[in-house]
Amino acid sequence: MNKQTQARYDAKATVIKAMAHPTRLLIIEELSKQEHCVCELTDMIGADTSTVSKHLALLKNAGIVSDEKRGQMVFYTLKMPCVLKFLSCLETTLIENAREQLALVG
Amino acid sequence: MNKQTQARYDAKATVIKAMAHPTRLLIIEELSKQEHCVCELTDMIGADTSTVSKHLALLKNAGIVSDEKRGQMVFYTLKMPCVLKFLSCLETTLIENAREQLALVG
DNA sequence: TGGCTCATTGGTAATATAACCAAATTACCA
DNA sequence: TGGTAATTTGGTTATATTACCAATGAGCCA
C-alpha cells in the first residue's frame, strides 16, 4: 500500500480510537449539549479526576474537543459535531442488530 | 450512572472500537465499494491471512460486516453504510485540523 | 503568604490488542 | 481418496490502554 494512503488511515484511526471508550462517548454526548468543566464531568462519570483528565487530554489531542481555562476551572467543548450524527446512526444500528438477534432466537 | 445507560455506552464503544484500526478502516472502505473475499483483502493489506481473518471476525462481531461462504471462499459485505458518512466527516475534520496546525506554525 | 480547590502529570499494575506462526477445518477436484 | 487452496482458531510475544494513587502546578482569596 501507498505510504500516504497508509498515513491517512492511521490518522483516521487515531481519531476513531479516541472515541472508542464508553467514558469518552459519554463525554462527547454531554459536551454536545453544553460545555462542561472537568469537575462536572468527573461527577457524572464517577471516576478519579486524573482518569477523566486523561480521557479529555486524549480527546483534545485527537481534535475532538477543545479546552479553555477560566479561573481555576478548565471548560471543554465539542469541536467535531459530526460525530453526533454517527452516534445516532450507531444507535439505530444497534437497535436493528438487537432485533435481528431476537428474531434468531424466536 | 444508570446501569442501562452504561450498557448502551459499552455497546456503542464496542462498535467504534471495532472501527478503530487502520487495517479495519481500509477493509470498511473497500467493502463499501464492493464485496470481497478474505484472499482479496489479504492481498490489499499485505498482512498474514490469519491477521486479516481476525480483523474481519472482529468487524463481524461488531455487526459492521456480514459474511457469506461460497465454495471455499468467504465473502464479506459492509452491513452498516452509515459509517461511511462518518468517515467522510472525519476526513474533512482532519483537513481542518491540519490547516489549523499550519496556521499556528506559519 | 498560606491554604484551598481544580486540574494535569508521572508511576505502576492489570488487562486488552495485534502480529505472526503453526495447526485444524472445510470445500473442491483430479 | 488424497491433495490443494481458502479460512479460521490456538498459542505466544510485544505493545498499548486504562485505572488508580501520589505528587505537582496554577489560580483564588482570607
XYZ file of C-alpha atoms (C1' of nucleotides) in Angstrom:
272
model
C 0.000 0.000 0.000
C 0.867 3.618 -0.673
C 2.649 5.403 2.180
C 0.369 8.431 2.048
C -2.725 6.270 1.985
C -1.423 4.385 4.993
C -0.808 7.667 6.815
C -4.392 8.757 6.148
C -5.771 5.543 7.555
C -3.545 5.953 10.587
C -4.790 9.493 11.148
C -8.418 8.456 10.910
C -7.840 5.500 13.173
C -6.326 7.812 15.776
C -9.471 9.926 15.890
C -11.761 6.926 15.996
C -9.655 5.276 18.672
C -10.104 8.413 20.732
C -13.867 7.877 20.571
C -13.666 4.166 21.300
C -14.300 4.159 25.018
C -17.587 4.279 26.931
C -16.438 7.113 29.156
C -15.259 9.191 26.242
C -18.545 8.620 24.426
C -20.372 9.887 27.478
C -18.130 12.937 27.498
C -18.802 13.583 23.817
C -22.561 13.336 24.259
C -22.592 15.568 27.305
C -20.392 18.150 25.609
C -22.730 18.112 22.628
C -25.404 19.583 24.874
C -23.202 22.179 26.546
C -19.665 22.858 27.676
C -18.511 21.401 30.975
C -15.596 21.746 33.347
C -13.565 18.720 34.341
C -15.164 18.661 37.773
C -18.696 18.369 36.352
C -17.677 15.585 34.014
C -15.911 13.832 36.861
C -19.122 13.906 38.868
C -21.144 12.450 36.008
C -18.621 9.724 35.291
C -17.789 8.780 38.828
C -14.104 8.065 38.279
C -10.931 9.626 39.579
C -10.276 13.187 38.376
C -6.965 12.118 36.922
C -8.671 9.434 34.884
C -11.186 11.894 33.471
C -8.467 14.412 32.787
C -6.556 11.838 30.791
C -9.623 10.929 28.759
C -10.101 14.611 28.000
C -6.472 15.038 27.020
C -6.844 12.153 24.610
C -9.973 13.653 23.040
C -8.279 17.027 22.776
C -5.237 15.504 21.171
C -7.445 13.875 18.572
C -9.053 17.231 17.789
C -12.477 16.158 19.020
C -12.772 18.659 21.859
C -11.111 21.924 22.777
C -10.446 23.411 26.177
C -10.429 26.846 27.707
C -9.200 27.762 31.140
C -11.367 30.219 33.084
C -10.202 30.860 36.604
C -9.283 27.600 38.243
C -11.515 25.599 36.010
C -10.967 24.196 32.543
C -14.006 24.057 30.287
C -14.252 21.572 27.460
C -16.270 21.988 24.276
C -17.153 19.609 21.458
C -15.268 20.639 18.357
C -16.438 17.969 15.925
C -20.225 17.993 15.813
C -20.414 15.444 13.007
C -19.549 12.675 15.437
C -23.073 13.075 16.792
C -24.746 12.066 13.559
C -22.623 8.996 13.558
C -23.533 8.149 17.120
C -27.226 8.359 16.348
C -26.757 6.152 13.294
C -24.921 3.762 15.557
C -27.809 3.781 17.996
C -30.192 2.848 15.196
C -27.939 0.073 14.003
C -27.557 -1.344 17.468
C -31.311 -1.485 17.840
C -31.615 -3.216 14.476
C -28.928 -5.700 15.413
C -30.699 -6.451 18.652
C -33.946 -7.032 16.761
C -32.142 -9.444 14.434
C -30.716 -11.321 17.366
C -34.141 -11.567 18.861
C -35.587 -12.841 15.597
C -32.952 -15.579 15.512
C -33.833 -16.727 18.972
C -37.555 -16.679 18.479
C -24.637 6.357 36.328
C -27.618 4.246 35.320
C -26.797 0.613 34.502
C -28.736 0.624 31.271
C -27.120 3.843 30.149
C -23.734 2.369 30.907
C -24.590 -0.721 28.864
C -25.561 1.459 25.913
C -22.258 3.310 26.039
C -20.451 -0.007 26.228
C -22.284 -1.319 23.186
C -21.508 1.775 21.163
C -17.893 1.720 22.268
C -17.603 -1.873 21.090
C -18.694 -0.927 17.580
C -16.434 2.094 17.458
C -13.518 0.126 18.838
C -14.019 -2.313 16.009
C -13.503 0.539 13.556
C -10.515 1.945 15.385
C -7.711 0.347 13.421
C -6.113 1.428 10.142
C -6.439 -2.014 8.600
C -10.077 -2.301 9.548
C -10.791 1.152 8.124
C -9.251 0.048 4.863
C -11.435 -3.041 4.910
C -14.541 -0.939 5.548
C -13.772 1.443 2.707
C -13.018 -1.359 0.269
C -16.162 -3.232 1.217
C -18.156 -0.062 0.705
C -17.268 -0.277 -2.985
C -17.943 -3.975 -3.367
C -17.858 -7.288 -1.537
C -14.511 -9.062 -1.231
C -13.218 -12.453 -0.194
C -10.606 -12.777 2.526
C -7.918 -13.544 -0.026
C -8.502 -10.307 -1.929
C -8.432 -8.257 1.247
C -5.299 -10.054 2.349
C -3.614 -9.066 -0.913
C -4.598 -5.410 -0.494
C -3.492 -5.273 3.116
C -0.301 -7.246 2.823
C -0.526 -8.997 6.189
C -0.861 -12.608 7.213
C -4.171 -14.241 6.285
C -4.793 -15.095 9.896
C -4.361 -11.472 10.871
C -6.866 -10.326 8.273
C -9.262 -13.060 9.242
C -9.157 -11.896 12.834
C -9.803 -8.309 11.836
C -12.809 -9.487 9.839
C -14.097 -11.582 12.725
C -13.930 -8.529 14.928
C -15.841 -6.395 12.422
C -18.432 -9.131 12.014
C -18.826 -9.473 15.734
C -19.484 -5.764 15.977
C -22.173 -6.028 13.309
C -20.296 -3.863 10.831
C -19.853 -6.512 8.161
C -21.509 -9.787 7.318
C -20.035 -12.850 5.654
C -21.238 -15.475 3.255
C -19.421 -18.621 2.318
C -19.475 -19.514 -1.365
C -17.391 -22.550 -2.236
C -14.064 -22.363 -0.498
C -14.183 -18.629 -0.205
C -15.835 -16.364 2.315
C -17.165 -13.073 1.020
C -17.569 -10.083 3.272
C -20.033 -7.237 2.809
C -20.454 -3.880 4.538
C -23.576 -4.012 6.660
C -23.527 -0.543 8.196
C -23.325 2.022 5.410
C -23.669 4.969 7.761
C -20.086 4.516 8.872
C -19.088 5.947 5.502
C -20.691 9.315 6.150
C -18.812 9.447 9.378
C -15.531 8.629 7.673
C -16.001 11.447 5.197
C -16.833 13.853 8.025
C -13.673 12.665 9.674
C -11.687 13.335 6.541
C -12.951 16.905 6.471
C -12.120 17.434 10.110
C -8.625 16.064 9.665
C -8.016 18.516 6.853
C -9.325 21.367 9.000
C -7.145 20.299 11.901
C -4.116 20.178 9.637
C -4.896 23.690 8.409
C -5.121 24.913 11.989
C -1.798 23.333 12.796
C -0.286 25.013 9.784
C -1.726 28.355 10.810
C -0.129 28.025 14.222
C 3.276 27.353 12.719
C 3.339 29.827 9.848
C 1.671 34.443 52.328
C -0.751 30.068 53.382
C -4.213 27.125 52.442
C -7.717 25.552 49.484
C -9.697 23.816 45.061
C -9.224 22.394 40.216
C -6.624 20.113 37.058
C -2.614 17.785 34.966
C 1.389 14.711 35.055
C 4.190 10.655 36.493
C 4.315 5.990 38.085
C 2.668 1.307 38.374
C -0.065 -2.850 37.837
C -3.747 -5.244 35.410
C -5.832 -6.041 31.200
C -6.579 -5.784 26.188
C -4.814 -5.683 21.395
C -2.346 -7.196 17.497
C 1.078 -9.530 14.890
C 2.931 -13.840 13.353
C 3.486 -18.971 13.101
C 1.506 -23.464 13.366
C -2.323 -26.461 13.312
C -7.092 -27.558 12.314
C -11.234 -27.164 9.277
C -13.847 -27.054 5.033
C -14.593 -27.381 0.147
C -13.132 -28.613 -4.251
C -11.110 -31.568 -7.829
C -8.046 -34.959 -10.000
C -9.451 -40.950 -1.702
C -5.526 -37.763 -1.484
C -4.058 -33.284 -2.336
C -4.538 -28.436 -2.561
C -6.434 -23.825 -1.597
C -9.124 -20.706 1.488
C -10.173 -19.662 6.190
C -10.345 -19.946 10.950
C -8.558 -20.990 15.519
C -4.950 -21.534 19.134
C -0.676 -20.064 21.070
C 2.877 -16.753 22.053
C 5.090 -12.403 22.461
C 5.323 -7.426 22.154
C 2.953 -3.333 22.744
C -0.897 -0.250 24.137
C -4.526 1.059 27.176
C -6.644 2.142 31.438
C -7.348 2.715 36.231
C -5.825 4.409 40.494
C -2.653 6.815 43.755
C 0.705 10.337 44.636
C 2.863 14.472 43.516
C 2.998 18.795 41.076
C 1.246 23.170 39.055
C -1.967 27.141 38.832
C -5.339 30.237 40.431
C -8.063 32.201 44.093
C -8.913 34.516 48.479
C -8.795 35.044 53.602
